[in-house]
Coordinates of C-alpha atoms in Angstrom, one line a residue:
Chain A
M131 CA 19.0 12.7 10.8
K132 CA 16.4 13.9 8.3
V133 CA 15.0 10.4 8.1
F134 CA 14.5 10.2 11.9
F135 CA 12.6 13.5 12.1
A136 CA 10.5 12.4 9.2
I137 CA 9.6 9.1 10.9
L138 CA 8.9 10.8 14.2
L139 CA 6.6 13.5 12.7
T140 CA 4.8 11.0 10.5
A141 CA 4.1 8.8 13.5
I142 CA 2.9 11.7 15.6
L143 CA 0.9 13.8 13.1
T144 CA 0.2 12.5 9.6
N145 CA -0.1 8.8 10.5
N146 CA -1.3 9.1 14.0
Y147 CA -1.8 5.6 15.4
I148 CA -5.2 6.3 16.9
L149 CA -6.7 8.9 14.6
S150 CA -5.7 7.6 11.2
K151 CA -4.6 4.0 11.8
F152 CA -7.3 3.1 14.3
L153 CA -5.0 1.2 16.6
G154 CA -5.7 1.4 20.3
I155 CA -9.3 2.5 20.0
C156 CA -10.4 0.7 23.2
P157 CA -8.3 2.9 25.6
F158 CA -8.9 5.9 23.4
L159 CA -12.7 5.7 24.0
G160 CA -12.4 4.1 27.5
V161 CA -9.7 6.0 29.4
S162 CA -10.1 9.5 27.9
K163 CA -12.7 10.8 30.2
K164 CA -10.3 12.4 32.6
L165 CA -7.1 14.3 31.7
N166 CA -4.9 12.8 34.4
T167 CA -5.8 9.2 33.5
A168 CA -5.3 10.0 29.8
V169 CA -1.8 11.3 30.5
G170 CA -0.8 8.4 32.8
M171 CA -2.1 5.8 30.3
S172 CA -0.2 7.5 27.4
A173 CA 3.0 7.7 29.4
A174 CA 2.7 3.9 30.1
V175 CA 2.0 3.3 26.4
I176 CA 5.1 5.2 25.3
F177 CA 7.2 3.1 27.7
V178 CA 5.7 -0.2 26.7
M179 CA 6.0 0.6 23.0
L180 CA 9.7 1.4 23.3
L181 CA 10.3 -1.7 25.4
A182 CA 8.3 -4.0 23.2
S183 CA 10.0 -2.8 20.0
A184 CA 13.4 -3.1 21.6
A185 CA 12.6 -6.7 22.6
T186 CA 10.8 -7.9 19.4
Y187 CA 13.1 -6.4 16.8
P188 CA 16.2 -8.6 17.5
L189 CA 13.9 -11.5 18.2
N190 CA 12.4 -11.2 14.7
T191 CA 15.9 -11.2 13.2
F192 CA 16.6 -14.3 15.1
L193 CA 13.4 -16.0 14.0
E194 CA 14.0 -15.1 10.3
N195 CA 17.6 -16.3 10.4
H196 CA 16.3 -19.7 11.5
G197 CA 13.5 -19.8 9.0
L198 CA 10.8 -19.4 11.6
G199 CA 9.3 -16.1 10.4
Y200 CA 5.8 -17.5 10.4
L201 CA 6.0 -17.7 14.2
Q202 CA 6.1 -13.9 14.4
T203 CA 2.6 -13.3 15.6
I204 CA 2.6 -15.9 18.4
V205 CA 6.1 -15.0 19.6
F206 CA 5.4 -11.2 19.6
I207 CA 2.2 -11.4 21.6
L208 CA 3.6 -13.7 24.2
V209 CA 6.8 -11.8 24.6
I210 CA 5.0 -8.5 25.0
A211 CA 2.6 -9.9 27.6
A212 CA 5.4 -11.6 29.6
L213 CA 7.7 -8.6 29.3
V214 CA 5.2 -6.1 30.5
Q215 CA 4.3 -8.1 33.5
L216 CA 8.0 -8.7 34.5
V217 CA 8.5 -4.9 34.2
E218 CA 5.5 -4.3 36.4
I219 CA 6.8 -6.7 39.1
V220 CA 10.3 -5.1 39.0
L221 CA 8.8 -1.6 39.2
R222 CA 6.5 -2.5 42.1
K223 CA 9.4 -4.0 44.0
Y224 CA 12.2 -1.4 43.4
I225 CA 10.7 1.9 42.2
P226 CA 7.3 2.2 44.0
S227 CA 6.9 5.9 43.1
L228 CA 7.1 5.2 39.4
Y229 CA 4.9 2.1 39.8
N230 CA 2.2 4.2 41.4
S231 CA 2.1 6.7 38.6
L232 CA 2.6 4.2 35.6
G233 CA 2.2 0.7 36.9
I234 CA -1.5 0.6 37.3
Y235 CA -1.9 1.2 33.5
L236 CA 0.6 -1.5 32.5
P237 CA -1.7 -4.6 32.7
L238 CA -4.2 -2.7 30.5
I239 CA -1.8 -2.4 27.6
T240 CA -0.6 -5.9 27.3
T241 CA -3.3 -6.8 24.9
N242 CA -3.5 -3.4 23.3
C243 CA -3.5 -3.5 19.5
A244 CA -1.4 -0.3 19.2
V245 CA 1.5 -2.0 20.9
L246 CA 1.4 -5.2 18.9
G247 CA 0.7 -3.1 15.8
V248 CA 3.8 -0.9 16.2
T249 CA 6.1 -3.9 16.6
I250 CA 4.7 -5.6 13.5
L251 CA 4.7 -2.3 11.5
N252 CA 8.4 -1.7 12.4
I253 CA 9.2 -5.0 10.8
D254 CA 6.8 -4.6 7.8
N255 CA 8.3 -1.1 7.0
G256 CA 11.8 -2.6 7.0
Y257 CA 13.2 -0.1 9.5
T258 CA 16.6 -0.4 11.0
F259 CA 16.8 -0.8 14.8
A260 CA 17.3 3.0 15.4
Q261 CA 14.5 3.8 13.0
A262 CA 12.2 1.3 14.7
M263 CA 12.8 2.8 18.1
T264 CA 12.1 6.3 16.7
N265 CA 8.9 5.1 15.1
S266 CA 7.8 3.5 18.4
F267 CA 8.6 6.7 20.3
G268 CA 6.7 8.7 17.8
A269 CA 3.7 6.4 17.9
G270 CA 3.6 6.6 21.6
L271 CA 3.8 10.4 21.5
G272 CA 1.1 10.5 18.9
F273 CA -1.0 8.3 21.2
M274 CA -0.5 10.9 24.0
V275 CA -1.3 13.9 21.8
A276 CA -4.6 12.2 20.6
M277 CA -5.6 11.1 24.1
V278 CA -5.0 14.5 25.7
M279 CA -6.8 16.4 22.9
F280 CA -9.7 14.0 23.1
A281 CA -9.9 14.2 26.9
G282 CA -10.2 18.0 26.4
V283 CA -13.0 17.6 23.8
R284 CA -14.9 15.1 26.1
S285 CA -14.8 17.4 29.1
K286 CA -16.4 20.1 26.9
L287 CA -18.9 17.6 25.6
E288 CA -20.2 16.8 29.1
S289 CA -21.7 20.2 29.5
C290 CA -23.4 20.2 26.1
D291 CA -27.0 19.6 25.3
I292 CA -26.8 16.5 23.1
P293 CA -29.8 15.1 21.1
K294 CA -31.1 12.2 23.0
F295 CA -30.5 9.6 20.3
L296 CA -26.8 10.5 20.1
E297 CA -26.1 10.4 23.9
G298 CA -23.3 8.2 25.1
L299 CA -21.1 6.3 22.7
P300 CA -22.5 7.7 19.4
I301 CA -21.6 11.3 20.3
T302 CA -18.2 10.3 21.5
L303 CA -17.5 8.6 18.2
V304 CA -18.7 11.7 16.3
A305 CA -16.4 13.9 18.5
A306 CA -13.6 11.5 17.7
S307 CA -14.4 11.9 14.0
L308 CA -14.0 15.7 14.3
T309 CA -10.7 15.3 16.2
S310 CA -9.5 13.0 13.5
L311 CA -10.6 15.6 10.9
S312 CA -8.3 18.2 12.4
F313 CA -5.4 15.8 11.9
L314 CA -6.1 15.5 8.2
G315 CA -4.8 19.1 8.0
F316 CA -1.3 17.6 8.5
A317 CA -1.5 15.5 5.4
G318 CA 1.5 16.0 3.1
M319 CA 3.3 18.2 5.6
V320 CA 6.1 15.8 6.3
E321 CA 6.7 15.0 2.6
N322 CA 6.9 18.7 1.9
M323 CA 9.2 19.5 4.8
F324 CA 11.7 16.7 4.4
G325 CA 11.2 15.8 0.7
V326 CA 11.0 12.1 1.7
Chain B
M154 CA -35.9 -30.7 21.1
A155 CA -35.1 -28.4 23.9
E156 CA -31.4 -28.8 23.1
K157 CA -32.1 -27.7 19.5
K158 CA -33.9 -24.6 20.6
T159 CA -31.1 -23.4 22.9
L160 CA -28.6 -24.0 20.1
R161 CA -30.7 -21.8 17.8
Q162 CA -30.7 -19.2 20.5
E163 CA -26.9 -19.4 20.8
F164 CA -26.7 -18.9 17.0
T165 CA -29.1 -15.9 16.7
K166 CA -28.0 -14.0 19.8
G167 CA -24.6 -13.2 18.2
I168 CA -26.2 -11.7 15.2
I169 CA -28.8 -9.4 16.7
K170 CA -29.2 -9.3 20.5
E171 CA -25.6 -9.6 21.4
N172 CA -24.0 -8.3 18.2
P173 CA -20.3 -8.1 19.2
V174 CA -19.7 -4.8 17.4
L175 CA -22.9 -2.9 17.8
R176 CA -24.2 -4.2 21.2
L177 CA -21.1 -5.4 23.1
V178 CA -18.7 -2.7 21.5
L179 CA -15.9 -5.2 21.0
G180 CA -13.4 -5.2 18.2
T181 CA -13.7 -1.5 17.4
C182 CA -10.3 -1.3 15.8
P183 CA -10.9 -3.6 12.8
T184 CA -14.4 -2.3 12.5
L185 CA -13.1 1.2 11.8
A186 CA -9.9 0.3 9.9
T187 CA -11.1 -2.4 7.4
T188 CA -14.5 -0.9 6.4
T189 CA -13.1 1.4 3.7
S190 CA -14.4 -1.0 1.1
M191 CA -16.9 -3.9 1.2
E192 CA -14.3 -6.3 -0.2
S193 CA -11.8 -5.8 2.7
A194 CA -14.7 -5.8 5.2
I195 CA -16.0 -9.1 4.1
G196 CA -12.4 -10.5 4.0
M197 CA -11.8 -9.3 7.6
G198 CA -15.1 -10.6 8.8
I199 CA -14.6 -14.0 7.3
S200 CA -11.0 -14.3 8.6
A201 CA -12.0 -13.3 12.1
A202 CA -15.0 -15.6 12.0
I203 CA -12.8 -18.6 11.0
V204 CA -10.3 -17.8 13.8
L205 CA -13.3 -17.4 16.2
I206 CA -15.0 -20.7 15.3
C207 CA -11.7 -22.7 15.3
S208 CA -10.4 -21.2 18.6
N209 CA -13.9 -21.7 20.2
I210 CA -13.9 -25.4 19.2
V211 CA -10.3 -26.1 20.4
I212 CA -10.7 -24.1 23.6
S213 CA -13.9 -25.8 24.4
A214 CA -12.4 -29.2 23.7
L215 CA -9.5 -28.4 26.0
R216 CA -11.5 -26.7 28.7
K217 CA -11.0 -29.6 31.2
V218 CA -7.3 -29.9 30.4
I219 CA -6.3 -26.2 30.7
P220 CA -5.7 -25.3 34.3
Q221 CA -7.9 -22.5 35.5
K222 CA -4.9 -20.3 36.6
V223 CA -3.1 -20.3 33.3
R224 CA -6.2 -20.2 31.0
I225 CA -5.7 -16.8 29.4
P226 CA -2.1 -17.4 28.2
C227 CA -3.4 -20.8 26.8
Y228 CA -6.2 -19.1 25.1
I229 CA -3.8 -16.5 23.6
V230 CA -1.6 -19.3 22.2
V231 CA -4.5 -21.1 20.6
I232 CA -5.9 -17.9 19.1
A233 CA -2.4 -16.8 17.8
A234 CA -1.9 -20.2 16.2
F235 CA -5.1 -20.0 14.3
V236 CA -4.4 -16.4 13.3
T237 CA -1.1 -17.5 11.9
I238 CA -2.8 -20.3 9.9
V239 CA -5.3 -17.9 8.5
Q240 CA -2.6 -15.4 7.8
M241 CA -0.6 -18.0 5.8
L242 CA -3.7 -19.1 3.9
V243 CA -4.7 -15.5 3.0
K244 CA -1.2 -14.8 1.8
A245 CA -1.1 -17.9 -0.4
F246 CA -4.6 -17.8 -1.9
V247 CA -5.9 -14.2 -1.7
P248 CA -2.8 -12.0 -1.9
T249 CA -4.8 -8.9 -2.8
L250 CA -6.8 -9.2 0.4
D251 CA -3.5 -9.6 2.3
E252 CA -2.4 -6.2 0.9
Q253 CA -5.7 -4.6 1.8
L254 CA -5.8 -5.8 5.4
G255 CA -2.1 -5.4 6.0
V256 CA -1.2 -5.2 9.7
Y257 CA -4.9 -5.8 10.8
L258 CA -4.7 -9.4 9.8
P259 CA -2.1 -10.4 12.5
L260 CA -3.9 -8.0 14.9
I261 CA -6.9 -10.4 15.0
V262 CA -4.9 -11.9 17.9
V263 CA -5.7 -9.0 20.1
N264 CA -9.3 -8.7 18.9
C265 CA -11.4 -8.5 22.0
I266 CA -14.3 -10.5 20.5
I267 CA -12.2 -13.7 20.2
L268 CA -10.6 -13.7 23.6
G269 CA -13.9 -12.5 25.1
R270 CA -15.9 -15.4 23.6
A271 CA -13.2 -17.8 24.8
E272 CA -13.4 -16.5 28.3
A273 CA -17.1 -16.0 28.5
F274 CA -18.4 -19.0 26.5
A275 CA -16.0 -21.6 25.1
G276 CA -14.2 -22.1 28.4
K277 CA -17.5 -23.2 30.0
N278 CA -19.6 -24.9 27.3
S279 CA -19.7 -28.0 25.2
I280 CA -17.9 -28.2 21.8
I281 CA -21.1 -28.0 19.7
A282 CA -22.5 -25.1 21.6
S283 CA -19.2 -23.2 21.4
A284 CA -18.9 -23.9 17.7
V285 CA -22.5 -22.6 17.2
D286 CA -21.7 -19.6 19.3
G287 CA -18.6 -18.9 17.2
V288 CA -20.6 -19.1 14.0
G289 CA -23.2 -16.7 15.3
M290 CA -20.8 -14.2 16.7
G291 CA -18.7 -14.5 13.5
I292 CA -21.7 -13.8 11.3
G293 CA -22.7 -10.9 13.6
F294 CA -19.2 -9.4 13.3
T295 CA -19.2 -9.8 9.5
V296 CA -22.7 -8.3 9.2
A297 CA -21.8 -5.2 11.2
L298 CA -18.6 -4.8 9.1
I299 CA -20.6 -5.1 5.9
V300 CA -23.2 -2.5 7.0
M301 CA -20.5 -0.1 7.9
S302 CA -18.5 -0.7 4.7
A303 CA -21.5 -0.5 2.5
I304 CA -22.3 3.0 3.8
R305 CA -18.7 4.2 3.6
E306 CA -18.0 2.7 0.2
F307 CA -21.2 4.0 -1.3
F308 CA -20.8 7.6 -0.1
G309 CA -17.0 7.7 -0.2
A310 CA -16.3 6.0 -3.5
G311 CA -19.7 5.9 -5.1
S312 CA -19.5 2.1 -5.6
L313 CA -20.4 -1.1 -3.9
L314 CA -18.1 -4.1 -4.0
G315 CA -16.0 -2.2 -6.6
H316 CA -19.0 -1.7 -9.0
S317 CA -19.5 1.9 -9.7
L318 CA -23.1 3.0 -8.9
L319 CA -23.2 6.7 -9.1
P320 CA -23.0 8.7 -12.4
E321 CA -19.8 10.6 -13.1
S322 CA -21.6 13.9 -12.5
I323 CA -21.9 13.2 -8.8
P324 CA -18.5 13.3 -7.2
P325 CA -18.1 10.9 -4.3
M326 CA -17.4 12.3 -0.8
T327 CA -13.9 10.9 -0.2
I328 CA -14.0 11.9 3.4
F329 CA -16.2 8.9 4.1
I330 CA -13.4 6.4 3.3
L331 CA -10.9 8.5 5.2
A332 CA -10.4 8.1 9.0
P333 CA -12.9 10.8 10.2
G334 CA -15.6 9.2 8.1
G335 CA -15.0 5.9 9.8
F336 CA -15.6 7.3 13.3
F337 CA -18.6 9.3 12.0
V338 CA -20.3 6.4 10.3
F339 CA -19.6 4.2 13.3
G340 CA -21.2 6.8 15.6
L341 CA -24.3 7.0 13.4
V342 CA -24.7 3.2 13.0
M343 CA -24.3 2.9 16.8
A344 CA -27.0 5.5 17.3
C345 CA -29.4 3.6 15.0
A346 CA -28.6 0.3 16.8
N347 CA -29.2 2.0 20.1
K348 CA -32.6 3.3 18.9
L349 CA -33.6 -0.1 17.6
A350 CA -32.5 -1.8 20.8
E351 CA -34.5 0.7 22.8
M352 CA -37.6 0.1 20.7
G353 CA -37.1 -3.6 21.4
G354 CA -36.8 -3.0 25.1
G355 CA -33.1 -3.4 25.4
K356 CA -30.4 -1.1 26.8
K357 CA -28.0 1.2 25.1
A358 CA -24.6 -0.1 24.1
K359 CA -21.9 0.9 26.5
L360 CA -18.2 0.4 26.5
G361 CA -18.5 -1.0 30.0
G362 CA -20.9 -3.5 28.6
C363 CA -18.1 -5.8 27.5
E364 CA -17.5 -7.7 30.7
A365 CA -16.1 -10.5 28.6
C366 CA -13.1 -8.5 27.6
P367 CA -10.5 -8.3 30.4
M368 CA -9.2 -5.1 28.8
A369 CA -12.4 -3.2 28.6
D370 CA -13.3 -4.3 32.1
S371 CA -10.3 -2.5 33.4
C372 CA -11.2 0.5 31.3
T373 CA -14.5 1.1 33.1
R374 CA -12.7 0.5 36.4
L375 CA -10.3 3.3 35.5
Q376 CA -13.2 5.6 34.8
N377 CA -14.7 5.0 38.2
G378 CA -11.4 5.9 39.8
E379 CA -10.8 2.4 41.0
A380 CA -7.7 2.1 38.9
C381 CA -5.7 0.0 41.4
E382 CA -8.2 -2.8 41.4
T383 CA -7.8 -4.7 38.1
P384 CA -8.3 -8.3 39.2
A385 CA -9.2 -9.7 35.9
V386 CA -6.1 -8.4 34.1
E387 CA -3.8 -8.7 37.1
E388 CA -4.6 -12.3 37.3
T389 CA -3.9 -12.7 33.6
A390 CA -0.7 -10.9 34.0
T391 CA 0.6 -13.1 36.9
D392 CA -0.6 -16.1 35.0
V393 CA 1.6 -15.2 32.0
V394 CA 4.6 -14.6 34.3
N395 CA 4.1 -17.9 36.1
E396 CA 3.9 -19.7 32.9
V397 CA 7.1 -18.2 31.6
K398 CA 8.8 -19.0 34.9
E399 CA 7.6 -22.6 34.7
A400 CA 8.8 -22.9 31.1
A401 CA 12.2 -21.5 32.1
E402 CA 12.6 -24.1 34.8

């Protein structure tokens, strides 16, 4: 049990996928302008990360058993892309209410590096299936925490008097740097709490 | 002669005018993640450039064979194949680089620059022009990474390419090679690039400026509140599904 909490907290706080691993920067900078889109996008990311890990983990075992480990990258990206789209179609047909809140974000995340990243890292870290799912859930939650925090920062930023040369993308990146700095405060926390 | 001039333009545009990182704001993830040292930045730049050049050539050669409707899944397969080749080569010949780059090496597959160039250029132009475009964009990407990593390594570790430059009495500011430093340096480099572009009469870099990337295109649509309309990606999505269905049959 201790291990699962350690993995979860590591993925959310100390090794946040956006702020310390730099995975998923595109949506982080692109979709964080409004709070509600940030939440919707993150919810979809959590869902897709869980789904993608659940699908790719057994597939990887299958590939390795047959000596096809080198096909990992190709298989993972195609499986993730196809899977997400099938889910989108199913949702649209059978659960329209869920589709309206999550579905519109689904196509955006098929080629998101955070999703492919989490599936590959699950394998690289040698997690068991349950650990891999915990890690994916934590990564998704961490994505949400970072997105929501940053959406707040950006809404404050809009009313600020920014030096002209920093307007636009540069000041957004500097703000991201400060948000990321606040997460450095968690460094070492998980190790001390769980002694892992 | 005219042909030669346009080829030269294709080559130089990727380095300065349409620099993928600083002007088109593509491939931000590897730019931030692999610039902690110049060595890994150069490794990343060259790996991505090789994938870009090869996939540009192959996609351009196949542009009349690939059906318009399933082009994006085809592009992804070609790109993923070259990424796998590069991954195996790096693992075999430069294992230290493989350790430094880690997960970011397979993640070249989802690098917007490569899919973006395939979609915007290689799918429409001749093989030679696409190869030249790939070389230019690849060099542009590598140069941007080297600039970022030189700043970060110098301030963060007091060295360049692993050679110590600062005396022992000046402690390096480690924050520069940590995550916040990455965002900070990228912000400042971007501000300088914007200033230079403005002096040259160009426009500021914007995230929405990357029309080539299906993903980023949808991002700006989301910002404008037109979230339901994502034709570029929607199309891609259905294409992937159709292809899977066909394969199943």
